[in-house]
mmCIF file of C-alpha atoms in Angstrom:
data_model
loop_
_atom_site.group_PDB
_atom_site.id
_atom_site.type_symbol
_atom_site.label_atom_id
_atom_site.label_comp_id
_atom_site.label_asym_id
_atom_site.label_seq_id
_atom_site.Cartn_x
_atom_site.Cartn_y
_atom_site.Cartn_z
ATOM 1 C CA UNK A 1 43.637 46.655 -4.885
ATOM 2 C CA UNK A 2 42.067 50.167 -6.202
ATOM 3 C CA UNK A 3 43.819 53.620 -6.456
ATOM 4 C CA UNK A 4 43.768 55.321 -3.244
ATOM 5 C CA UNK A 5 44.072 58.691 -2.680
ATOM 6 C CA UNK A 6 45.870 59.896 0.417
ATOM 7 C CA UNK A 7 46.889 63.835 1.235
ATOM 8 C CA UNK A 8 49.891 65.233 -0.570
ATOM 9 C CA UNK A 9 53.691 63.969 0.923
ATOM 10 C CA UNK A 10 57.039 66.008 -0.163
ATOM 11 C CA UNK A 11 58.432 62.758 -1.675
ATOM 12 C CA UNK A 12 55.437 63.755 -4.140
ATOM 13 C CA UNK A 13 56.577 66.689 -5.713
ATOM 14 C CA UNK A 14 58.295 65.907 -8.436
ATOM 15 C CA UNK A 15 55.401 63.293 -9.909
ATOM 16 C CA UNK A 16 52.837 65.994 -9.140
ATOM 17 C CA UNK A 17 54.671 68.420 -11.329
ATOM 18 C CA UNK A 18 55.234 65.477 -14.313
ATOM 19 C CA UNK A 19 51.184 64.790 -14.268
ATOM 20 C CA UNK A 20 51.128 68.420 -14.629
ATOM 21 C CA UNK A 21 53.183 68.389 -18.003
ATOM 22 C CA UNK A 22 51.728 65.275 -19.313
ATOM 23 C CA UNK A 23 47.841 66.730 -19.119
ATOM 24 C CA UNK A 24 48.642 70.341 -19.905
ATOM 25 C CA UNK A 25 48.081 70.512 -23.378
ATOM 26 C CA UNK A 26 44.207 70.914 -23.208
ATOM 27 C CA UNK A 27 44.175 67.531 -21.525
ATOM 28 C CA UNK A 28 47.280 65.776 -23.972
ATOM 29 C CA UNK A 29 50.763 65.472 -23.083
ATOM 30 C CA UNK A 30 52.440 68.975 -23.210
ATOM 31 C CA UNK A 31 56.507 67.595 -22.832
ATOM 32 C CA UNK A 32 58.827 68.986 -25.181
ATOM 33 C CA UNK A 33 56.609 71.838 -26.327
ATOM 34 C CA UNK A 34 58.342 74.327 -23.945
ATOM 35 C CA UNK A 35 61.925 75.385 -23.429
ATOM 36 C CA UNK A 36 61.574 73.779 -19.861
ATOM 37 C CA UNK A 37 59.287 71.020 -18.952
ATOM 38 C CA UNK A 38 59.378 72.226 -15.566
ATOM 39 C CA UNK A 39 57.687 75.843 -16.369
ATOM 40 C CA UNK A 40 54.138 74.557 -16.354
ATOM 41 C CA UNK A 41 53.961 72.575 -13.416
ATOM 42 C CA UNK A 42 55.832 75.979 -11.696
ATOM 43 C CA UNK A 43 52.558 77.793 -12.782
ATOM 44 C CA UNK A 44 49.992 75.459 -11.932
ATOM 45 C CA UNK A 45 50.734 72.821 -9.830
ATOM 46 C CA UNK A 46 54.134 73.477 -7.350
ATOM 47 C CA UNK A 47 53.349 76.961 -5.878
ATOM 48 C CA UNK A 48 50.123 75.327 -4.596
ATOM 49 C CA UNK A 49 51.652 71.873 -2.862
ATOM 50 C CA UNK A 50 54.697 74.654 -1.248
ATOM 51 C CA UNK A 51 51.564 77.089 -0.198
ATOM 52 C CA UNK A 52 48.942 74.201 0.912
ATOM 53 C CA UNK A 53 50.393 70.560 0.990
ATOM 54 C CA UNK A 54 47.373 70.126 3.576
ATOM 55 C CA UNK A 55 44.743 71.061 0.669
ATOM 56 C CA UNK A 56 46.903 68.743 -2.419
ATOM 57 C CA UNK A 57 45.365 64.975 -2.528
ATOM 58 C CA UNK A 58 46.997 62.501 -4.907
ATOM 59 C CA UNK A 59 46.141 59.219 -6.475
ATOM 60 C CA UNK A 60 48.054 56.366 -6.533
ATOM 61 C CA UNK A 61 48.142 52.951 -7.844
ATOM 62 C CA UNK A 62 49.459 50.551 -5.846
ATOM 63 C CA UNK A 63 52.607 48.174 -7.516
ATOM 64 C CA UNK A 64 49.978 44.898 -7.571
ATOM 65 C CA UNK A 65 47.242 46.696 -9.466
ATOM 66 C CA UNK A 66 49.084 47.737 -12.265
ATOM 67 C CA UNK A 67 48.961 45.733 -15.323
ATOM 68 C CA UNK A 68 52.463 44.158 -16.361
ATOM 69 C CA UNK A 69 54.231 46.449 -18.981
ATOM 70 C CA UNK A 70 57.747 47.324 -20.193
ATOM 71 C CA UNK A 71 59.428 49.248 -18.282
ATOM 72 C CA UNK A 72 59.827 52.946 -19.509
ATOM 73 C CA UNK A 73 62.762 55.086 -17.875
ATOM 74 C CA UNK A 74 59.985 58.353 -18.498
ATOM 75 C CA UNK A 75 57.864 56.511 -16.193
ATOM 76 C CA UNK A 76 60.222 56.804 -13.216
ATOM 77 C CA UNK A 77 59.382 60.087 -12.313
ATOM 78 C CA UNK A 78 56.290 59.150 -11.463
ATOM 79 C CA UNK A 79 56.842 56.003 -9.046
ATOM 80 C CA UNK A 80 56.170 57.368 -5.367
ATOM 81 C CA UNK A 81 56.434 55.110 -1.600
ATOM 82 C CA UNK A 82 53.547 53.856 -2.434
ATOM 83 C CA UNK A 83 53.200 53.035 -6.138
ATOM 84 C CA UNK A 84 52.618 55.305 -8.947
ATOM 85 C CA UNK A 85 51.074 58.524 -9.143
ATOM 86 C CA UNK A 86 48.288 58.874 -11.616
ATOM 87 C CA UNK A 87 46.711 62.138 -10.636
ATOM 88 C CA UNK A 88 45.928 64.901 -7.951
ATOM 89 C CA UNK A 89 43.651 67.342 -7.183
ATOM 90 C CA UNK A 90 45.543 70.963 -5.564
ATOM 91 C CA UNK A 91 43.904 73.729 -4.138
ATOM 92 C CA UNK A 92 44.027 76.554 -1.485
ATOM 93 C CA UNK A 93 41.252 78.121 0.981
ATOM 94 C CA UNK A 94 42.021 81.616 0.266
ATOM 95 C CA UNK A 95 42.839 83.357 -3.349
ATOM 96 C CA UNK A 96 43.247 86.812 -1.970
ATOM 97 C CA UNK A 97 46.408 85.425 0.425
ATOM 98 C CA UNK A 98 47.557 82.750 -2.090
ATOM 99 C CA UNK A 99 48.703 85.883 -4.108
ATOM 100 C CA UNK A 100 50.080 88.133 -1.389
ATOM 101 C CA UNK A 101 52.411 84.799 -0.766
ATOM 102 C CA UNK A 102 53.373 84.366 -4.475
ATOM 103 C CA UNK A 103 53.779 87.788 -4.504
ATOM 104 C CA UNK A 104 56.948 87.596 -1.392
ATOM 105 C CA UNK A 105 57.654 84.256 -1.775
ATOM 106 C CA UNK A 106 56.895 82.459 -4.957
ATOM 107 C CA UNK A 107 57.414 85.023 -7.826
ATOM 108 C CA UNK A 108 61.121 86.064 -7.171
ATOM 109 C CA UNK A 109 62.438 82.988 -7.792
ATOM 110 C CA UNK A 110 60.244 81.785 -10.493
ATOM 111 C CA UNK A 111 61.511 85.378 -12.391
ATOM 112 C CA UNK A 112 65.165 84.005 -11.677
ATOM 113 C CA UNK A 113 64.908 81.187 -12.888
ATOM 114 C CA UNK A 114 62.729 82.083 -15.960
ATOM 115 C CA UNK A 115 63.820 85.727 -17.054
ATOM 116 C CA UNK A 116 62.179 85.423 -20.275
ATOM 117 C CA UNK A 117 60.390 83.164 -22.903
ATOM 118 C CA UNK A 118 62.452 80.396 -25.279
ATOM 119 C CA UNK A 119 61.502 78.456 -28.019
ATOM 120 C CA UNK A 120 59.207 74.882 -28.442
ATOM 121 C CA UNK A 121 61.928 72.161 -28.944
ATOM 122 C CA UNK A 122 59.497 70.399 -30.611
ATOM 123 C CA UNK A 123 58.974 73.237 -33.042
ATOM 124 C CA UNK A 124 54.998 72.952 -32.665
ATOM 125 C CA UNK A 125 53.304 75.910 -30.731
ATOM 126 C CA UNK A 126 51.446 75.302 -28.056
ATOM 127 C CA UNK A 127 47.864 76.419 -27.494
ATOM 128 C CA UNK A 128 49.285 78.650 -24.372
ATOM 129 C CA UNK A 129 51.880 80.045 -25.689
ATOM 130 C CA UNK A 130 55.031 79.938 -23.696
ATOM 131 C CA UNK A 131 55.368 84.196 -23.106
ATOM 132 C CA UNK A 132 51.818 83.613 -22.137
ATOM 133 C CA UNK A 133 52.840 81.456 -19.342
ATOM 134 C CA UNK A 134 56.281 83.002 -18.397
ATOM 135 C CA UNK A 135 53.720 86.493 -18.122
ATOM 136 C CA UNK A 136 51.414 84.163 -16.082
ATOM 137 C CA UNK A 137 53.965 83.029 -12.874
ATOM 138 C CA UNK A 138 55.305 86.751 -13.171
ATOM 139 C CA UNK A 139 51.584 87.903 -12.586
ATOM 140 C CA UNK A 140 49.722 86.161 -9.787
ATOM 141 C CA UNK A 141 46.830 88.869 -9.625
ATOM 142 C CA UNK A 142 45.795 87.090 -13.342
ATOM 143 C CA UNK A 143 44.442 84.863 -10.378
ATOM 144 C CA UNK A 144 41.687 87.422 -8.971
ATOM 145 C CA UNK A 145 41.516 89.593 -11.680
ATOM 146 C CA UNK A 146 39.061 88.094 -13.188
ATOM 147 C CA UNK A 147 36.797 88.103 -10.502
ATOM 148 C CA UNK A 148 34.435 90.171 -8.595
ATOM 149 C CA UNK A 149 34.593 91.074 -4.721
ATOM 150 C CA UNK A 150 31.229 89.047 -4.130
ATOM 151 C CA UNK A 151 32.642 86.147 -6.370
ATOM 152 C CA UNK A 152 35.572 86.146 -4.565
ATOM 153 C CA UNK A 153 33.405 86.685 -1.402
ATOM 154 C CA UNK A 154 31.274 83.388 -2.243
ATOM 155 C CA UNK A 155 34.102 81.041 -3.577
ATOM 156 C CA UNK A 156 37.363 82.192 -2.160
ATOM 157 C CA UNK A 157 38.860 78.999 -3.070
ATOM 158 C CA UNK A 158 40.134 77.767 -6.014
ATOM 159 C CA UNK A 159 41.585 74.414 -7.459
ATOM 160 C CA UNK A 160 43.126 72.274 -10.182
ATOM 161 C CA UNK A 161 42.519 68.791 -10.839
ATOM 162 C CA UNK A 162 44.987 66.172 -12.962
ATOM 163 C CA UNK A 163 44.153 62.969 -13.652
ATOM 164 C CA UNK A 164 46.543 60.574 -16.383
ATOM 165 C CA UNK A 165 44.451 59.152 -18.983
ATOM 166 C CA UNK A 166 44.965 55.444 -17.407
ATOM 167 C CA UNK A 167 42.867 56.831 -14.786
ATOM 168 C CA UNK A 168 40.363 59.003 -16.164
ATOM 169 C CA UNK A 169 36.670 57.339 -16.333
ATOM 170 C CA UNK A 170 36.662 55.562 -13.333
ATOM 171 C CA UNK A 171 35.244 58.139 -10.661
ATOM 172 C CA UNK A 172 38.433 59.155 -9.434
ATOM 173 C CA UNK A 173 37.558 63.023 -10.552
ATOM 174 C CA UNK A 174 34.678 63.025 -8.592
ATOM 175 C CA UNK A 175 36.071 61.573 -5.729
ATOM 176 C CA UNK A 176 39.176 64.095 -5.185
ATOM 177 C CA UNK A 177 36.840 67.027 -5.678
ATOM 178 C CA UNK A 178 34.720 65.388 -2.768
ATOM 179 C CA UNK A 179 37.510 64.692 -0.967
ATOM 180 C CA UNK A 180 39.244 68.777 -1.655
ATOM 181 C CA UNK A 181 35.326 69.956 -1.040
ATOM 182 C CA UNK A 182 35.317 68.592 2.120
ATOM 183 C CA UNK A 183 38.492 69.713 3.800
ATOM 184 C CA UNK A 184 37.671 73.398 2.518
ATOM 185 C CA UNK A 185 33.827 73.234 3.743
ATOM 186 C CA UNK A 186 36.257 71.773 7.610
ATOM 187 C CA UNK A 187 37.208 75.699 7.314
ATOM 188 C CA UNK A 188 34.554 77.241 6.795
ATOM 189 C CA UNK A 189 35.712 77.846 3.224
ATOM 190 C CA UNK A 190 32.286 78.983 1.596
ATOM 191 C CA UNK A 191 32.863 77.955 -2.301
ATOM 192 C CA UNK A 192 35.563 77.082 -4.720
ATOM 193 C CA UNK A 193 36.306 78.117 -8.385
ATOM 194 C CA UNK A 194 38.190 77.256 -11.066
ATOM 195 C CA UNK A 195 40.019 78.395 -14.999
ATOM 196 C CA UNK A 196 40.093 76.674 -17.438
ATOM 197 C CA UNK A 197 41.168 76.012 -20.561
ATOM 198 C CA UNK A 198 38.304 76.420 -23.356
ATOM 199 C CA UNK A 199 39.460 73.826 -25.517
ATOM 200 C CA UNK A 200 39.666 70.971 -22.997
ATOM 201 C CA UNK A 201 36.022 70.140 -23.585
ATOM 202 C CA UNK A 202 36.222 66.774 -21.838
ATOM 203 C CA UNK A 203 37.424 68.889 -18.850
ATOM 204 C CA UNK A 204 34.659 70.817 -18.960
ATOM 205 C CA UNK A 205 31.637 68.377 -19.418
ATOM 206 C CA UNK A 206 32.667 66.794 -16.041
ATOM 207 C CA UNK A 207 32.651 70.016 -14.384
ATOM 208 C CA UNK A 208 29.115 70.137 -15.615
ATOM 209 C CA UNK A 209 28.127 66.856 -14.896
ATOM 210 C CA UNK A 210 29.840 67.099 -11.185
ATOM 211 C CA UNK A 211 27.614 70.433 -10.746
ATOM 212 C CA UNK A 212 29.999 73.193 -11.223
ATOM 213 C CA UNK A 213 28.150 76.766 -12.627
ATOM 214 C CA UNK A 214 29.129 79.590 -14.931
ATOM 215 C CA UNK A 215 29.961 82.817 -12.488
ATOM 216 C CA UNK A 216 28.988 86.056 -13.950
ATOM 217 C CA UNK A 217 32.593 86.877 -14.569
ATOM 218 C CA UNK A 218 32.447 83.782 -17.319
ATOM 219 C CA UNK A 219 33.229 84.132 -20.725
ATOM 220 C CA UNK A 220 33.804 81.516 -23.654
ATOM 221 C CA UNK A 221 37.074 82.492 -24.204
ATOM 222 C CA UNK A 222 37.863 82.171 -20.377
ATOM 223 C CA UNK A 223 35.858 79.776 -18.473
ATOM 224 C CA UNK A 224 34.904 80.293 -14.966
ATOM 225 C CA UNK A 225 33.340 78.156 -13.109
ATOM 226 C CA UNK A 226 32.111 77.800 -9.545
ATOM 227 C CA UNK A 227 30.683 75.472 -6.675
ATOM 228 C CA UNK A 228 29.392 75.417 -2.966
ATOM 229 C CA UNK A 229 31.861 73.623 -0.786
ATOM 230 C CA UNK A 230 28.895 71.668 1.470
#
């Protein structure tokens, strides 16, 4: 049986947030190079499945296709109803409002429960470094600041796409962004954009290849990238 991907369930959260860690390192595994594993995916990937569960689609591999392995108590986390999570795509409809929500309901408790910056465990530092990204969930207009009125105008949506290297190269990218293109272009959502980070060069050649577009707001150092929903 083939991954499926299905719409975002609660029972999801917490393997949403560990595909998160494990591809945040420009692509590579990012656990154990901040003082909580949980900070990135409270950045990046859990504000969006609390603000839009409707617009998060996940991929799973069912318990019969995956190929018989020791187990690994790490890999827990990831086992869902329905097998194991391997990757997700996230997104909401309208930027603008995504921030007025972090803003009043988000933000608050991400400042409580990260006050400041600590130290990698693992002693290496990370390529965004961890003030960086306590700074970032303290500061959702990063998210639009960036941007023009008309870009924000023409692509009021934006997204984030994970995919675990046991699933990466078999289409599955290009399917979720079909499948999160679709229910956005079902609203009347115009266009979608997306960050990135510049060193995650395979990241970035399949935006290309899929048919994303510089915006004018696009620099080296920070990618941005749009595309039409329809």
């Amino acid at each position: 049986m083939a991954s499926v991907i299905r719409t975002f369930r609660p029972t999801d959260r917490a393997a949403v947030a560990e595909v998160c860690v494990r591809t945040a390192a420009g692509g590579a595994d990012a656990r154990g190079l901040y003082s909580d594993d949980h900070l990135m995916p409270e950045v990046f990937a859990l504000p969006y499945v609390e603000y839009a569960p409707d617009l998060a689609f996940v991929v799973v591999r069912p318990d019969d296709e995956l190929e018989p392995a020791p187990a690994d108590p790490a890999d827990d986390v990831l086992r869902v109803e329905d097998g194991r999570l391997t990757g997700y795509v996230i997104g909401v409809a309208d930027t603008r409002d995504f921030v007025s929500w972090w803003e009043r309901a988000w933000g608050p408790g991400f400042a409580e429960r990260h006050p400041a910056a600590g130290g990698s465990p693992s002693g290496r530092e990370p390529g965004f470094p961890e003030p960086a990204l306590v700074d970032a969930g303290k500061d959702p207009g990063r998210m639009v600041r960036g941007l023009t009125d008309d870009e924000l105008d023409r692509y009021p949506a934006h997204l984030h796409i994970d995919l675990l290297p046991e699933n990466q190269g078999r289409g599955l990218g290009r399917t979720l962004m079909d499948t999160l293109r679709a229910a956005l272009a079902a609203r009347g959502v115009p266009g979608v954009h997306l960050g990135m980070d510049p060193n995650n060069t395979r990241a970035r050649a399949f935006y290309d290849r899929y048919g994303f577009h510089e915006l004018p707001s696009h620099s080296p150092g920070a990618p941005l990238l749009g595309i039409a929903t329809a």
